[in-house]
Coordinates of C-alpha atoms and ligand atoms in Angstrom, one line a residue:
M1 CA 181.2 167.1 89.0
T2 CA 181.2 170.9 89.5
S3 CA 182.1 173.4 87.3
A4 CA 184.8 176.1 88.6
A5 CA 186.4 179.6 87.7
D6 CA 190.0 178.5 87.7
P7 CA 191.0 177.8 83.7
V8 CA 192.6 174.9 84.0
R9 CA 189.8 173.5 86.5
Y10 CA 187.6 174.5 84.0
H11 CA 189.4 172.8 81.0
L12 CA 189.8 169.8 83.1
V13 CA 185.9 169.7 84.2
R14 CA 185.1 170.3 79.9
L15 CA 187.8 167.2 79.2
V16 CA 186.5 165.0 81.8
G17 CA 182.6 166.4 80.4
G18 CA 183.9 164.6 77.4
L19 CA 183.6 160.9 78.5
S20 CA 180.2 159.0 78.6
A21 CA 178.6 159.4 81.5
P22 CA 179.9 156.4 83.9
L23 CA 183.2 156.8 82.9
R24 CA 183.2 160.6 83.5
D25 CA 181.1 160.1 87.0
T26 CA 183.0 157.0 88.2
V27 CA 186.0 160.2 88.4
G28 CA 183.8 163.0 88.9
G29 CA 184.2 163.1 93.1
L30 CA 187.9 163.0 92.0
V31 CA 187.6 166.1 89.3
D32 CA 185.8 167.8 92.4
R33 CA 188.9 167.1 94.5
P34 CA 191.4 168.0 92.2
G35 CA 194.3 168.3 95.1
K36 CA 197.1 171.5 94.7
L37 CA 197.1 171.5 90.9
V38 CA 200.8 171.3 92.2
R39 CA 201.6 170.3 88.6
S40 CA 199.4 173.0 86.3
R41 CA 201.1 175.7 88.6
L42 CA 204.7 174.7 87.9
L43 CA 203.5 174.9 84.3
T44 CA 202.0 178.1 84.0
A45 CA 205.0 179.2 86.2
C46 CA 207.3 178.0 83.9
A47 CA 205.0 180.0 80.4
E48 CA 206.3 183.0 82.6
F49 CA 209.1 183.3 80.6
G50 CA 207.9 184.8 78.2
R51 CA 204.6 186.4 77.0
P52 CA 202.9 183.1 76.4
D53 CA 198.9 182.2 75.1
A54 CA 196.8 182.0 78.5
G55 CA 193.9 180.1 76.6
R56 CA 196.6 177.4 75.6
V57 CA 197.9 177.5 79.3
A58 CA 195.3 176.3 80.8
R59 CA 194.3 173.5 78.6
L60 CA 198.0 172.2 79.1
G61 CA 197.7 172.5 82.7
A62 CA 194.3 170.3 82.5
V63 CA 196.4 168.3 80.5
V64 CA 199.0 167.5 82.4
E65 CA 196.4 167.2 85.6
L66 CA 194.3 164.9 84.1
V67 CA 197.6 162.2 83.2
H68 CA 198.1 162.9 86.8
L69 CA 193.9 162.2 87.9
A70 CA 195.1 158.8 85.4
S71 CA 198.1 157.6 86.9
L72 CA 196.2 158.4 90.7
V73 CA 193.4 156.1 89.6
H74 CA 195.2 153.4 88.7
D75 CA 198.0 154.0 91.2
D76 CA 195.4 153.2 93.8
V77 CA 193.9 150.3 91.7
I78 CA 197.8 148.7 92.4
D79 CA 197.8 150.2 95.3
R80 CA 195.1 148.5 97.2
A81 CA 194.5 152.0 98.3
A82 CA 191.3 153.6 100.1
I83 CA 192.1 156.6 100.1
R84 CA 192.7 159.7 97.7
R85 CA 192.3 163.1 98.9
G86 CA 190.5 162.4 101.6
G87 CA 187.2 160.6 100.0
P88 CA 187.4 156.7 98.5
A89 CA 189.5 155.6 96.1
V90 CA 187.7 155.4 92.9
H91 CA 188.2 152.0 92.7
R92 CA 186.8 151.3 96.4
A93 CA 183.9 153.7 95.4
A94 CA 183.4 152.3 92.1
G95 CA 185.0 148.9 91.3
P96 CA 188.4 148.0 90.1
E97 CA 186.9 147.7 86.7
L98 CA 185.5 151.1 86.3
A99 CA 188.3 152.0 87.7
V100 CA 190.7 151.1 84.9
L101 CA 188.4 151.8 82.1
A102 CA 187.7 155.6 83.7
G103 CA 191.6 156.5 84.2
L104 CA 191.8 154.5 80.6
A105 CA 189.2 157.3 79.2
C106 CA 190.7 160.3 80.8
L107 CA 194.0 159.6 79.5
S108 CA 192.5 159.2 76.0
A109 CA 191.5 162.9 76.6
A110 CA 194.5 164.2 77.5
G111 CA 196.3 162.9 74.6
M112 CA 193.4 164.2 71.9
E113 CA 193.6 167.6 73.6
A114 CA 197.3 167.4 73.5
A115 CA 197.6 166.5 69.9
D116 CA 195.4 169.2 68.8
L117 CA 197.4 171.6 71.0
G118 CA 200.6 170.5 68.7
E119 CA 202.4 167.1 67.7
G120 CA 204.9 168.2 70.0
V121 CA 203.3 168.2 72.8
A122 CA 201.0 164.5 72.2
T123 CA 204.9 163.0 71.6
A124 CA 206.3 165.2 75.3
V125 CA 202.7 163.5 77.0
S126 CA 202.6 160.1 75.5
R127 CA 206.3 159.7 75.9
T128 CA 206.1 160.6 80.1
V129 CA 203.1 158.0 79.9
A130 CA 205.1 155.5 79.3
E131 CA 208.0 156.4 81.5
L132 CA 205.6 156.4 84.5
A133 CA 204.2 153.2 83.2
H134 CA 207.5 151.4 83.6
G135 CA 207.9 153.8 87.2
E136 CA 204.9 151.8 88.9
L137 CA 206.6 148.8 87.0
L138 CA 209.7 149.5 89.1
D139 CA 207.4 150.3 92.0
V140 CA 205.6 147.0 92.3
E141 CA 208.8 145.0 91.6
R142 CA 210.3 146.7 94.9
G143 CA 207.8 145.7 96.9
F144 CA 209.0 143.9 100.1
D145 CA 213.0 145.0 98.9
T146 CA 214.1 145.8 102.3
G147 CA 217.9 146.2 100.1
L148 CA 216.7 148.4 97.7
P149 CA 220.0 150.4 97.0
L150 CA 219.2 154.7 97.4
P151 CA 220.7 155.1 93.5
D152 CA 217.9 152.4 92.3
Y153 CA 215.1 154.1 94.8
V154 CA 216.1 157.4 93.2
D155 CA 215.9 156.0 90.0
L156 CA 212.4 154.8 90.5
V157 CA 211.3 157.9 91.8
R158 CA 212.7 159.8 88.8
R159 CA 210.9 157.8 86.3
K160 CA 207.3 157.2 88.7
T161 CA 207.1 161.2 89.6
G162 CA 209.8 163.1 88.3
V163 CA 209.1 162.7 84.5
L164 CA 205.8 164.1 84.9
F165 CA 207.6 167.2 87.2
R166 CA 209.8 167.2 83.8
L167 CA 206.7 167.2 82.0
C168 CA 205.2 170.5 83.1
C169 CA 208.3 172.9 83.3
L170 CA 208.7 171.4 79.5
L171 CA 205.7 172.2 78.2
G172 CA 205.2 175.7 79.5
A173 CA 209.2 176.7 78.9
V174 CA 208.2 175.7 75.0
E175 CA 205.0 178.3 75.3
S176 CA 206.8 180.9 76.9
G177 CA 209.7 181.1 73.9
V178 CA 212.2 181.0 75.6
D179 CA 216.1 179.6 73.8
S180 CA 217.0 175.7 74.0
A181 CA 219.0 175.7 76.0
A182 CA 216.5 177.4 78.7
V183 CA 214.2 174.8 78.1
A184 CA 216.7 172.1 79.0
A185 CA 217.1 173.8 82.3
L186 CA 213.7 174.5 83.0
A187 CA 213.0 170.6 82.5
E188 CA 216.2 169.3 84.5
F189 CA 214.2 171.8 87.6
G190 CA 211.4 170.0 87.1
V191 CA 212.7 166.5 87.2
E192 CA 214.5 166.6 89.8
W193 CA 212.3 169.1 92.3
G194 CA 209.8 166.4 91.6
I195 CA 212.6 163.5 93.4
A196 CA 212.7 165.9 95.9
F197 CA 209.0 165.6 96.3
Q198 CA 208.4 162.2 96.2
V199 CA 211.0 161.4 98.6
L200 CA 209.7 163.9 101.2
D201 CA 206.0 162.1 100.2
D202 CA 207.3 158.6 101.5
C203 CA 208.8 160.9 104.8
L204 CA 204.8 161.4 105.4
D205 CA 204.4 157.9 105.4
L206 CA 206.1 158.1 108.7
E207 CA 205.2 160.7 109.9
A208 CA 201.8 161.9 110.3
A209 CA 198.6 161.0 108.8
G210 CA 198.0 163.3 105.7
D211 CA 194.7 164.7 103.4
D212 CA 195.5 161.6 100.9
K213 CA 195.9 159.1 103.0
P214 CA 196.3 157.8 106.8
A215 CA 199.7 157.3 107.4
G216 CA 201.5 153.9 107.1
T217 CA 199.8 152.9 103.9
D218 CA 203.0 152.8 102.2
H219 CA 205.1 150.4 104.9
L220 CA 202.0 147.8 105.1
L221 CA 202.2 146.9 101.7
G222 CA 206.0 146.8 101.4
L223 CA 206.7 149.7 100.0
F224 CA 209.8 151.3 101.7
G225 CA 211.0 155.1 101.1
A226 CA 214.0 156.9 101.3
P227 CA 213.6 157.0 105.2
T228 CA 213.3 153.5 105.6
L229 CA 215.8 152.4 103.0
A230 CA 218.3 154.5 104.7
A231 CA 217.4 153.2 108.0
L232 CA 217.7 149.4 107.1
R233 CA 221.4 150.4 105.4
R234 CA 221.9 151.2 109.2
D235 CA 220.2 148.9 111.1
T236 CA 223.3 146.6 112.1
T237 CA 221.0 144.4 114.8
G238 CA 218.7 143.4 111.7
E239 CA 215.6 144.8 114.1
L240 CA 213.6 146.8 111.2
H241 CA 214.5 144.4 108.1
R242 CA 213.1 141.3 110.8
L243 CA 209.8 143.6 112.1
L244 CA 209.3 145.1 108.2
L245 CA 209.2 141.2 106.9
T246 CA 207.1 139.3 109.7
P247 CA 204.4 137.6 108.0
S248 CA 202.0 138.9 111.2
F249 CA 203.0 142.8 109.9
S250 CA 200.2 145.0 110.4
G251 CA 199.7 148.7 111.4
G252 CA 199.9 147.9 115.1
D253 CA 203.6 147.2 114.4
L254 CA 204.0 151.1 112.4
P255 CA 205.0 153.0 116.0
R256 CA 207.4 150.6 116.4
V257 CA 208.9 151.0 112.4
R258 CA 208.8 155.0 113.3
E259 CA 210.8 154.2 116.2
L260 CA 213.8 153.0 114.7
V261 CA 213.6 154.4 111.4
T262 CA 214.3 157.8 114.0
A263 CA 216.9 155.7 115.8
H264 CA 218.7 154.9 113.4
G265 CA 218.6 159.1 111.0
G266 CA 216.1 157.1 108.3
L267 CA 214.0 160.8 108.3
R268 CA 217.0 163.0 108.8
A269 CA 218.6 160.8 105.8
A270 CA 215.7 161.2 103.7
R271 CA 215.5 164.8 104.4
T272 CA 218.8 165.5 103.0
L273 CA 218.4 163.4 99.8
A274 CA 215.8 165.7 99.3
D275 CA 217.5 168.8 99.7
V276 CA 220.2 167.6 97.2
H277 CA 217.3 167.3 94.4
F278 CA 216.5 170.4 95.9
G279 CA 219.9 171.9 95.5
R280 CA 220.5 170.7 91.9
A281 CA 216.6 171.7 90.9
L282 CA 218.0 175.7 92.2
A283 CA 221.1 174.9 90.4
A284 CA 219.5 174.6 86.8
L285 CA 217.1 177.3 87.4
G286 CA 220.4 179.5 87.8
R287 CA 220.5 179.1 83.9
T288 CA 217.6 180.5 83.0
P289 CA 216.9 184.2 82.1
D290 CA 217.3 186.1 85.6
G291 CA 213.5 188.1 86.6
P292 CA 210.6 187.2 88.1
A293 CA 209.6 184.5 86.6
R294 CA 212.2 182.8 87.5
R295 CA 212.0 184.3 91.4
A296 CA 208.5 183.1 91.2
L297 CA 209.9 179.8 90.8
V298 CA 212.5 179.6 93.5
R299 CA 209.2 180.7 95.8
M300 CA 207.5 178.2 94.6
L301 CA 209.5 175.3 95.5
E302 CA 211.5 176.9 98.6
A303 CA 207.3 177.2 100.2
S304 CA 207.3 173.5 99.8
R305 CA 210.2 172.6 101.4
P306 CA 209.3 171.8 104.6
Ligands
LIG1 C1 201.7 158.0 93.4 O1 202.8 156.8 93.8 C2 202.2 157.4 91.9 C3 202.6 157.5 90.7 C4 203.0 158.9 91.3 C5 202.7 157.5 89.0 C6 201.2 156.2 88.6 C7 201.5 155.6 87.4 C8 201.0 154.8 86.8 C9 200.0 153.8 87.8 C10 201.1 154.0 85.4 C11 200.1 154.5 84.5 C12 200.0 156.1 84.0 C13 199.0 156.6 83.7 C14 199.0 157.8 83.0 C15 197.7 155.7 83.7 P1 202.7 156.3 95.2 O2 201.7 155.1 95.4 O3 204.6 156.5 95.8 O4 202.2 158.0 95.7 P2 200.5 158.0 96.8 O5 201.0 158.0 98.2 O6 199.4 159.4 96.6 O7 199.8 157.1 96.4
LIG2 MG1 200.1 154.9 95.7

């Protein structure tokens, strides 16, 4: 685990560094590969509506990144994922027992830091973690469900991903000192962006191998995202449905899945769904004070759109 110049990463390293050696070392690789730090950047950008205490903002950023890290460690156990952020998933390198325990320890470190930052912070973080767990449960339950209605999928994505984006915006907004109407608007901005973000992430499973994991990983687990769910509703021949539920379904079937989903307009429909939620996020931003902070958030959001 290397120390970092960036203040959020500095606190992330500090928090994980306080764990006992075996637990700390188990997640060291992920701390060294922190990803794009989207969530802490979002928190920091929301705090810019006021004149926040930079030290507190960096510590809050580390809290949300650590909750995110813990959720990924557990998610990779549940998803039996091999790769995370271009390296082996924690449970592949250390085994599932250590992965689960190290994830828990990270969550505890985030919780203690949150409590030190204030009772409201600790409550908001704990509430979010419970919702994430509910979202993940819904994700597990939908395995091999080719008939999952899109509104149910959106509800799942809201809980699995949207609520953490919401937390980031909420914590940043409160630090900025904006009024309660603007806090609520920023929270809504966060949840809507989070939904759009996850819908686009689900598109990647069909489009290309990303840095994070090979394409098709979700489909092989029976987790069908927005493009495939939309395509299934339009597939009058039933071929896509039959293919996805074939007991011998394997990586070799993925190119045909991609063809069918594209032919039935699934990827287009998913991008339209993401656009709906990007639009709602921007509408919520319209209820925040005009100025450089709002414009910076618009730029961040636009940069994340394909
Ligand atoms: C990634 O989804 C997973 C999440 C967004 C949420 C994971 C939540 C839990 C495991 C609940 C427990 C929470 C904590 C804080 C320990 P994905 O599998 O669609 O994305 P991926 O492609 O990046 O794996
Ligand atoms: Mg996963």
